Amino acid sequence: MPDFQIVPVTDQAGRRAFVDYAFSHYADDPQWVPPLKGEAVGMITPGKNAWLTHADQQLFLAKRGGKVVGRISAHIDRLALEQPPEQGFGPGTGFWGYFDADDEAVGRALIAAAEHWLRDRGMTRALGPVSASIWEEPGLLIQGHDHPPTVMMGHQDPRYQSWIEAIGYEKAKDVVTYDLDVTHGFPPLVNRIVEMGEKNPRIRIRKVDKSRFDREAAIILSILNDAWSDNWGFVPLTDPEVKEVGKKLKPIVFEDLIYIAEVEGEPVAFMITLPDLNEPLKPLNGSLLPFGWAKLLLWLRHPKARTMRVPLMGVIKRLQASRLASQLAFMMIEYSRRAAVSRYGAQRGEIGWILEDNQGMVAIADTIESKVNKLYRIYEKTL
């Protein structure tokens, strides 16, 4: 008999314990960035995360002698069930995520509990870790444990890879992030492409208008859901999710870092760049009290960030195979780079995550001489 128990989380106290465990587990890991605890609890609380309006989720804790020694979530996204199977999800696909454990025995039992919950609800395949939506923190960190993650990216114990593979999980898909020095500009080829675009009267690259935030968010959502619709793992973002994400990100949305590209007046592409909020968050250790709120507010008023992250970029499908698509991308990247360096003091950029086989984005990343710095793996197993 194991000397621990796997118990379902049924109340707010359990959700707080679920979040707290990560703080104890990674207490000695210098690369882990503590999230704000209130924000992290909200992400797993029904009514506080719009994703949960189309998903069912069960959290589990492992306890040994009354002490939490592991955690996992099992979840079913009803929109993911509706997607074409050839795009990665589809009927019968369930997920697990938020996986952490003290040791391999606990880890195996937690994954088994998640699998059992999924199987009882008719799922025939498990993907993980996905914490929790594909738009949040997908995949297990395989490469890049030696430096901290940027905002909205995950960091996991390197032991987990062997544990997960030992119980029959195989690679479903890898996603990567690319790192680049932004202080010296891009190669001459990129500069020529940008200059040619600037001379094209059909093209307009404009900053977002934060005073019309909802309208701009709707434009970006429309492009995103079209641009990404054929991608592996795509699940459309709903209007409530966009509004919720917009509300959370609005404090770190700066007009000279987010661009919409128009061709003959039609919005056809966008790029979002964010200052790495993890830099000011890390010293707060998950709490805004007693003085963390003041430090964070000061940073938000006069943000300086060594690193910028590009979490999202998209070009409408009908242009994706054209030279114009890459030209628009290079123009937005260059304009964002200029602002990042001159106004925010940025030294490096991180692009991603990007699907390993997204040839268009991989080609753009290679052209601007960026290198893969982190690799995350999503595993699958037949139930």
Tab-separated table of C-alpha atoms in Angstrom:
chain	number	residue	atom	x	y	z
A	1	MET	CA	0.000	0.000	0.000
A	2	PRO	CA	1.327	3.475	-0.823
A	3	ASP	CA	2.024	5.817	2.064
A	4	PHE	CA	0.065	8.631	0.386
A	5	GLN	CA	-3.477	9.349	-0.778
A	6	ILE	CA	-4.890	10.957	-3.913
A	7	VAL	CA	-7.824	13.193	-3.031
A	8	PRO	CA	-10.079	15.335	-5.238
A	9	VAL	CA	-10.190	19.079	-4.608
A	10	THR	CA	-13.727	20.138	-3.730
A	11	ASP	CA	-13.454	23.602	-2.198
A	12	GLN	CA	-11.550	26.884	-2.189
A	13	ALA	CA	-9.214	25.723	0.560
A	14	GLY	CA	-8.206	22.825	-1.663
A	15	ARG	CA	-7.612	25.180	-4.590
A	16	ARG	CA	-5.360	27.335	-2.426
A	17	ALA	CA	-3.431	24.235	-1.329
A	18	PHE	CA	-3.150	23.248	-5.009
A	19	VAL	CA	-1.473	26.583	-5.799
A	20	ASP	CA	0.620	26.636	-2.615
A	21	TYR	CA	2.209	23.294	-3.426
A	22	ALA	CA	4.059	24.744	-6.414
A	23	PHE	CA	5.640	27.340	-4.100
A	24	SER	CA	7.040	24.649	-1.807
A	25	HIS	CA	8.047	22.307	-4.627
A	26	TYR	CA	10.036	24.960	-6.508
A	27	ALA	CA	11.288	26.875	-3.467
A	28	ASP	CA	14.906	25.964	-4.236
A	29	ASP	CA	14.677	26.323	-8.018
A	30	PRO	CA	16.235	29.698	-8.953
A	31	GLN	CA	14.625	29.671	-12.403
A	32	TRP	CA	11.003	29.224	-11.298
A	33	VAL	CA	8.920	32.413	-11.265
A	34	PRO	CA	6.201	32.482	-8.579
A	35	PRO	CA	2.824	33.587	-9.947
A	36	LEU	CA	0.611	35.959	-8.005
A	37	LYS	CA	-1.270	33.558	-5.757
A	38	GLY	CA	-4.628	35.286	-6.115
A	39	GLU	CA	-4.335	35.180	-9.898
A	40	ALA	CA	-3.300	31.511	-9.877
A	41	VAL	CA	-6.215	30.500	-7.642
A	42	GLY	CA	-8.588	32.432	-9.893
A	43	MET	CA	-7.409	30.464	-12.935
A	44	ILE	CA	-8.695	27.216	-11.389
A	45	THR	CA	-11.868	28.641	-9.819
A	46	PRO	CA	-15.201	28.290	-11.657
A	47	GLY	CA	-16.697	31.698	-12.366
A	48	LYS	CA	-13.275	33.377	-12.463
A	49	ASN	CA	-11.863	31.790	-15.616
A	50	ALA	CA	-13.919	32.116	-18.804
A	51	TRP	CA	-12.269	28.986	-20.218
A	52	LEU	CA	-14.177	26.953	-17.614
A	53	THR	CA	-17.475	27.957	-19.261
A	54	HIS	CA	-16.700	25.379	-21.967
A	55	ALA	CA	-14.514	22.978	-19.967
A	56	ASP	CA	-14.950	20.510	-17.124
A	57	GLN	CA	-12.054	20.231	-14.699
A	58	GLN	CA	-11.173	18.142	-11.661
A	59	LEU	CA	-8.162	18.940	-9.497
A	60	PHE	CA	-6.387	16.291	-7.412
A	61	LEU	CA	-3.894	16.535	-4.563
A	62	ALA	CA	-1.532	13.857	-3.290
A	63	LYS	CA	-1.124	13.876	0.488
A	64	ARG	CA	1.350	12.039	2.678
A	65	GLY	CA	0.807	12.303	6.397
A	66	GLY	CA	-1.410	15.341	5.876
A	67	LYS	CA	1.222	17.133	3.779
A	68	VAL	CA	0.631	17.902	0.101
A	69	VAL	CA	3.229	16.076	-2.008
A	70	GLY	CA	1.770	16.455	-5.502
A	71	ARG	CA	-0.969	17.865	-7.698
A	72	ILE	CA	-2.635	17.399	-11.088
A	73	SER	CA	-5.708	18.542	-13.013
A	74	ALA	CA	-7.841	16.461	-15.360
A	75	HIS	CA	-10.001	18.367	-17.806
A	76	ILE	CA	-12.208	18.070	-20.861
A	77	ASP	CA	-12.558	21.043	-23.206
A	78	ARG	CA	-15.858	20.741	-25.039
A	79	LEU	CA	-14.640	23.009	-27.842
A	80	ALA	CA	-11.557	20.801	-28.290
A	81	LEU	CA	-13.833	17.782	-28.725
A	82	GLU	CA	-15.417	19.533	-31.713
A	83	GLN	CA	-12.146	20.058	-33.567
A	84	PRO	CA	-11.030	17.870	-36.506
A	85	PRO	CA	-8.972	14.903	-35.227
A	86	GLU	CA	-6.312	15.529	-37.870
A	87	GLN	CA	-5.600	18.844	-36.113
A	88	GLY	CA	-4.611	17.142	-32.890
A	89	PHE	CA	-7.699	17.063	-30.695
A	90	GLY	CA	-11.242	15.987	-31.576
A	91	PRO	CA	-13.716	13.452	-30.124
A	92	GLY	CA	-12.472	11.408	-27.168
A	93	THR	CA	-9.525	13.678	-26.327
A	94	GLY	CA	-9.077	14.676	-22.700
A	95	PHE	CA	-6.239	16.462	-20.943
A	96	TRP	CA	-4.246	16.637	-17.750
A	97	GLY	CA	-2.024	19.443	-16.525
A	98	TYR	CA	-0.692	21.455	-13.568
A	99	PHE	CA	1.396	18.364	-12.841
A	100	ASP	CA	3.930	18.408	-10.011
A	101	ALA	CA	5.046	15.710	-7.590
A	102	ASP	CA	7.655	15.031	-4.918
A	103	ASP	CA	8.629	11.640	-6.335
A	104	GLU	CA	7.906	9.234	-9.190
A	105	ALA	CA	5.481	7.023	-7.261
A	106	VAL	CA	3.323	10.029	-6.424
A	107	GLY	CA	3.582	11.254	-10.008
A	108	ARG	CA	2.424	7.917	-11.426
A	109	ALA	CA	-0.551	7.793	-9.045
A	110	LEU	CA	-1.605	11.342	-9.905
A	111	ILE	CA	-1.526	10.695	-13.651
A	112	ALA	CA	-3.436	7.433	-13.100
A	113	ALA	CA	-6.108	9.350	-11.182
A	114	ALA	CA	-6.416	11.886	-14.008
A	115	GLU	CA	-6.635	9.087	-16.586
A	116	HIS	CA	-9.329	7.320	-14.557
A	117	TRP	CA	-11.390	10.531	-14.346
A	118	LEU	CA	-11.099	11.044	-18.108
A	119	ARG	CA	-11.883	7.410	-18.912
A	120	ASP	CA	-15.010	7.513	-16.733
A	121	ARG	CA	-16.254	10.392	-18.880
A	122	GLY	CA	-15.777	8.567	-22.149
A	123	MET	CA	-12.378	9.867	-23.145
A	124	THR	CA	-10.222	7.465	-25.139
A	125	ARG	CA	-7.021	9.512	-25.333
A	126	ALA	CA	-5.099	11.700	-22.894
A	127	LEU	CA	-2.864	14.644	-23.793
A	128	GLY	CA	-0.637	16.300	-21.259
A	129	PRO	CA	0.596	18.315	-19.691
A	130	VAL	CA	-1.669	21.114	-20.879
A	131	SER	CA	-2.222	23.640	-18.081
A	132	ALA	CA	-5.058	24.108	-18.699
A	133	SER	CA	-6.104	25.608	-22.041
A	134	ILE	CA	-3.903	25.224	-25.102
A	135	TRP	CA	-3.678	29.046	-24.982
A	136	GLU	CA	-2.134	29.011	-21.497
A	137	GLU	CA	0.837	26.742	-20.678
A	138	PRO	CA	0.960	23.727	-23.012
A	139	GLY	CA	3.671	21.124	-22.778
A	140	LEU	CA	6.423	19.912	-20.473
A	141	LEU	CA	9.693	21.839	-20.467
A	142	ILE	CA	12.262	19.569	-22.118
A	143	GLN	CA	14.995	22.064	-23.020
A	144	GLY	CA	15.786	25.388	-21.333
A	145	HIS	CA	15.731	24.658	-17.596
A	146	ASP	CA	18.795	26.872	-17.137
A	147	HIS	CA	16.964	30.204	-17.504
A	148	PRO	CA	13.604	31.494	-16.255
A	149	PRO	CA	10.454	31.478	-18.373
A	150	THR	CA	8.987	34.684	-19.750
A	151	VAL	CA	5.495	35.910	-18.963
A	152	MET	CA	2.781	33.281	-19.531
A	153	MET	CA	5.252	30.422	-20.087
A	154	GLY	CA	5.801	27.390	-17.867
A	155	HIS	CA	8.726	25.891	-15.971
A	156	GLN	CA	8.765	22.302	-14.710
A	157	ASP	CA	10.943	19.858	-12.814
A	158	PRO	CA	13.358	18.146	-15.269
A	159	ARG	CA	12.672	14.739	-13.667
A	160	TYR	CA	9.163	14.626	-15.101
A	161	GLN	CA	10.184	13.694	-18.648
A	162	SER	CA	11.430	10.238	-17.691
A	163	TRP	CA	8.475	9.648	-15.343
A	164	ILE	CA	5.910	10.442	-18.046
A	165	GLU	CA	7.640	8.437	-20.771
A	166	ALA	CA	8.037	5.421	-18.453
A	167	ILE	CA	4.243	4.983	-18.228
A	168	GLY	CA	3.651	4.832	-21.951
A	169	TYR	CA	3.289	8.433	-23.042
A	170	GLU	CA	4.738	9.395	-26.409
A	171	LYS	CA	5.380	12.719	-28.091
A	172	ALA	CA	2.333	14.270	-29.735
A	173	LYS	CA	3.845	17.656	-30.571
A	174	ASP	CA	6.714	19.933	-29.585
A	175	VAL	CA	6.379	23.685	-29.288
A	176	VAL	CA	9.389	25.971	-29.096
A	177	THR	CA	10.372	29.513	-28.230
A	178	TYR	CA	13.074	31.480	-30.018
A	179	ASP	CA	15.551	33.853	-28.404
A	180	LEU	CA	17.289	36.771	-30.108
A	181	ASP	CA	19.414	39.809	-29.351
A	182	VAL	CA	17.302	42.852	-30.256
A	183	THR	CA	19.900	45.538	-29.643
A	184	HIS	CA	21.747	45.318	-32.977
A	185	GLY	CA	18.931	45.180	-35.507
A	186	PHE	CA	18.272	42.554	-38.134
A	187	PRO	CA	20.228	41.278	-41.157
A	188	PRO	CA	20.370	43.485	-44.291
A	189	LEU	CA	17.849	41.284	-46.116
A	190	VAL	CA	15.215	41.951	-43.457
A	191	ASN	CA	15.942	45.679	-43.516
A	192	ARG	CA	15.480	45.771	-47.289
A	193	ILE	CA	12.164	43.932	-47.019
A	194	VAL	CA	10.972	46.422	-44.391
A	195	GLU	CA	12.069	49.408	-46.484
A	196	MET	CA	10.237	48.067	-49.544
A	197	GLY	CA	7.095	47.625	-47.454
A	198	GLU	CA	7.320	51.191	-46.207
A	199	LYS	CA	7.295	52.392	-49.820
A	200	ASN	CA	4.202	50.346	-50.681
A	201	PRO	CA	1.131	52.627	-50.469
A	202	ARG	CA	-1.156	49.606	-50.036
A	203	ILE	CA	0.442	48.723	-46.697
A	204	ARG	CA	-0.183	50.422	-43.381
A	205	ILE	CA	1.328	49.177	-40.127
A	206	ARG	CA	-0.420	50.903	-37.246
A	207	LYS	CA	-0.223	50.837	-33.482
A	208	VAL	CA	-3.289	49.717	-31.567
A	209	ASP	CA	-5.461	52.433	-30.077
A	210	LYS	CA	-5.766	51.628	-26.384
A	211	SER	CA	-8.630	54.134	-26.018
A	212	ARG	CA	-10.650	51.782	-28.241
A	213	PHE	CA	-9.396	48.627	-26.594
A	214	ASP	CA	-12.499	46.462	-27.109
A	215	ARG	CA	-12.700	47.277	-30.823
A	216	GLU	CA	-9.016	46.581	-31.338
A	217	ALA	CA	-9.283	43.300	-29.398
A	218	ALA	CA	-12.175	42.230	-31.654
A	219	ILE	CA	-10.055	42.894	-34.765
A	220	ILE	CA	-7.154	40.876	-33.364
A	221	LEU	CA	-9.479	38.013	-32.356
A	222	SER	CA	-10.975	37.881	-35.841
A	223	ILE	CA	-7.532	37.664	-37.461
A	224	LEU	CA	-6.289	35.157	-34.861
A	225	ASN	CA	-9.199	32.739	-35.221
A	226	ASP	CA	-8.782	32.810	-39.013
A	227	ALA	CA	-4.974	32.678	-39.083
A	228	TRP	CA	-4.631	29.808	-36.616
A	229	SER	CA	-7.720	27.789	-37.613
A	230	ASP	CA	-5.756	25.079	-39.467
A	231	ASN	CA	-3.015	24.764	-36.838
A	232	TRP	CA	-2.464	21.650	-34.775
A	233	GLY	CA	-4.215	22.019	-31.420
A	234	PHE	CA	-6.301	25.012	-32.444
A	235	VAL	CA	-9.310	25.759	-30.251
A	236	PRO	CA	-11.088	29.040	-31.042
A	237	LEU	CA	-10.959	31.701	-28.366
A	238	THR	CA	-14.436	32.741	-27.269
A	239	ASP	CA	-15.540	36.336	-26.779
A	240	PRO	CA	-15.694	35.946	-22.962
A	241	GLU	CA	-12.136	34.575	-22.952
A	242	VAL	CA	-10.878	37.471	-25.051
A	243	LYS	CA	-12.547	39.993	-22.739
A	244	GLU	CA	-11.080	38.293	-19.681
A	245	VAL	CA	-7.582	38.045	-21.141
A	246	GLY	CA	-7.818	41.643	-22.319
A	247	LYS	CA	-8.736	42.803	-18.840
A	248	LYS	CA	-5.779	40.946	-17.328
A	249	LEU	CA	-3.289	42.052	-19.962
A	250	LYS	CA	-4.449	45.651	-20.328
A	251	PRO	CA	-1.959	46.949	-17.711
A	252	ILE	CA	0.958	45.572	-19.768
A	253	VAL	CA	-0.476	46.482	-23.181
A	254	PHE	CA	1.534	49.360	-24.632
A	255	GLU	CA	0.471	50.915	-27.912
A	256	ASP	CA	3.925	50.993	-29.470
A	257	LEU	CA	4.392	47.257	-28.929
A	258	ILE	CA	1.198	45.930	-30.528
A	259	TYR	CA	0.604	46.354	-34.249
A	260	ILE	CA	-2.139	45.702	-36.762
A	261	ALA	CA	-1.201	45.469	-40.441
A	262	GLU	CA	-3.672	46.723	-43.022
A	263	VAL	CA	-3.601	46.164	-46.780
A	264	GLU	CA	-5.766	48.602	-48.723
A	265	GLY	CA	-7.539	49.420	-45.469
A	266	GLU	CA	-8.297	45.807	-44.479
A	267	PRO	CA	-6.793	44.452	-41.229
A	268	VAL	CA	-4.938	41.312	-42.283
A	269	ALA	CA	-2.250	40.696	-39.663
A	270	PHE	CA	-1.269	41.527	-36.088
A	271	MET	CA	1.576	41.089	-33.642
A	272	ILE	CA	1.496	41.365	-29.852
A	273	THR	CA	4.660	42.109	-27.885
A	274	LEU	CA	4.672	42.200	-24.092
A	275	PRO	CA	7.331	43.358	-21.630
A	276	ASP	CA	8.375	40.376	-19.533
A	277	LEU	CA	6.203	40.823	-16.464
A	278	ASN	CA	8.031	37.924	-14.834
A	279	GLU	CA	11.012	40.205	-14.212
A	280	PRO	CA	9.226	42.432	-11.652
A	281	LEU	CA	7.023	39.543	-10.416
A	282	LYS	CA	9.810	37.175	-9.416
A	283	PRO	CA	10.992	39.125	-6.334
A	284	LEU	CA	7.397	39.436	-5.023
A	285	ASN	CA	7.187	35.676	-4.300
A	286	GLY	CA	3.514	35.495	-5.220
A	287	SER	CA	2.228	38.310	-2.998
A	288	LEU	CA	1.446	41.982	-3.489
A	289	LEU	CA	1.648	42.571	0.270
A	290	PRO	CA	2.963	44.484	2.085
A	291	PHE	CA	4.750	46.579	-0.559
A	292	GLY	CA	4.649	44.417	-3.674
A	293	TRP	CA	1.662	46.268	-5.111
A	294	ALA	CA	3.544	49.578	-4.955
A	295	LYS	CA	6.619	48.089	-6.656
A	296	LEU	CA	4.503	46.556	-9.391
A	297	LEU	CA	2.502	49.746	-9.918
A	298	LEU	CA	5.713	51.755	-10.232
A	299	TRP	CA	7.032	49.295	-12.810
A	300	LEU	CA	3.783	49.466	-14.809
A	301	ARG	CA	3.980	53.270	-14.932
A	302	HIS	CA	7.578	53.284	-16.130
A	303	PRO	CA	8.230	49.764	-17.439
A	304	LYS	CA	11.767	48.674	-18.107
A	305	ALA	CA	12.309	45.092	-19.167
A	306	ARG	CA	15.406	43.275	-20.329
A	307	THR	CA	13.216	40.831	-22.240
A	308	MET	CA	10.216	41.210	-24.521
A	309	ARG	CA	7.972	38.312	-25.474
A	310	VAL	CA	5.966	37.957	-28.680
A	311	PRO	CA	3.214	35.509	-27.625
A	312	LEU	CA	0.956	35.922	-30.644
A	313	MET	CA	1.268	36.799	-34.304
A	314	GLY	CA	-1.071	36.014	-37.161
A	315	VAL	CA	-1.758	36.654	-40.837
A	316	ILE	CA	-5.107	35.786	-42.409
A	317	LYS	CA	-5.130	32.438	-44.198
A	318	ARG	CA	-5.589	33.701	-47.738
A	319	LEU	CA	-2.288	35.600	-47.516
A	320	GLN	CA	-0.222	33.031	-45.647
A	321	ALA	CA	1.475	31.534	-48.694
A	322	SER	CA	2.356	34.942	-50.134
A	323	ARG	CA	5.504	37.050	-49.916
A	324	LEU	CA	3.323	39.811	-48.516
A	325	ALA	CA	2.695	37.767	-45.376
A	326	SER	CA	6.374	37.560	-44.471
A	327	GLN	CA	6.886	41.222	-45.391
A	328	LEU	CA	4.120	42.291	-42.996
A	329	ALA	CA	5.623	40.074	-40.291
A	330	PHE	CA	9.105	41.537	-40.705
A	331	MET	CA	7.717	45.089	-40.625
A	332	MET	CA	5.811	44.494	-37.389
A	333	ILE	CA	8.782	42.735	-35.800
A	334	GLU	CA	11.123	45.598	-36.702
A	335	TYR	CA	8.765	48.328	-35.474
A	336	SER	CA	8.277	46.476	-32.205
A	337	ARG	CA	12.027	45.931	-31.852
A	338	ARG	CA	12.734	49.645	-32.246
A	339	ALA	CA	10.241	50.601	-29.542
A	340	ALA	CA	11.348	47.793	-27.227
A	341	VAL	CA	14.958	48.973	-27.290
A	342	SER	CA	14.463	52.742	-27.305
A	343	ARG	CA	11.606	53.057	-24.821
A	344	TYR	CA	11.765	49.978	-22.611
A	345	GLY	CA	15.478	49.174	-22.539
A	346	ALA	CA	15.040	45.691	-23.977
A	347	GLN	CA	18.097	43.604	-24.802
A	348	ARG	CA	16.545	40.340	-25.904
A	349	GLY	CA	13.331	39.081	-27.395
A	350	GLU	CA	11.521	35.777	-27.160
A	351	ILE	CA	9.148	34.628	-29.884
A	352	GLY	CA	6.698	31.849	-29.169
A	353	TRP	CA	5.471	29.456	-28.507
A	354	ILE	CA	5.639	28.152	-32.096
A	355	LEU	CA	4.675	24.700	-33.332
A	356	GLU	CA	7.845	22.840	-34.310
A	357	ASP	CA	6.488	22.215	-37.834
A	358	ASN	CA	5.057	25.689	-38.480
A	359	GLN	CA	7.272	26.234	-41.507
A	360	GLY	CA	6.301	29.856	-42.050
A	361	MET	CA	7.123	30.984	-38.529
A	362	VAL	CA	10.245	28.831	-38.348
A	363	ALA	CA	11.481	30.477	-41.554
A	364	ILE	CA	10.853	33.956	-40.124
A	365	ALA	CA	12.653	33.021	-36.891
A	366	ASP	CA	15.625	31.703	-38.855
A	367	THR	CA	15.768	34.801	-41.084
A	368	ILE	CA	16.042	37.163	-38.116
A	369	GLU	CA	18.798	34.893	-36.739
A	370	SER	CA	16.980	33.773	-33.603
A	371	LYS	CA	17.710	30.442	-31.910
A	372	VAL	CA	15.528	27.931	-30.065
A	373	ASN	CA	15.945	28.525	-26.333
A	374	LYS	CA	13.092	26.462	-24.883
A	375	LEU	CA	11.290	23.340	-26.043
A	376	TYR	CA	8.036	22.096	-24.547
A	377	ARG	CA	6.574	18.645	-25.306
A	378	ILE	CA	2.914	17.632	-25.304
A	379	TYR	CA	2.524	13.898	-24.718
A	380	GLU	CA	-0.281	11.528	-25.688
A	381	LYS	CA	-1.497	8.104	-24.630
A	382	THR	CA	-4.431	5.906	-25.562
A	383	LEU	CA	-6.685	5.274	-22.567
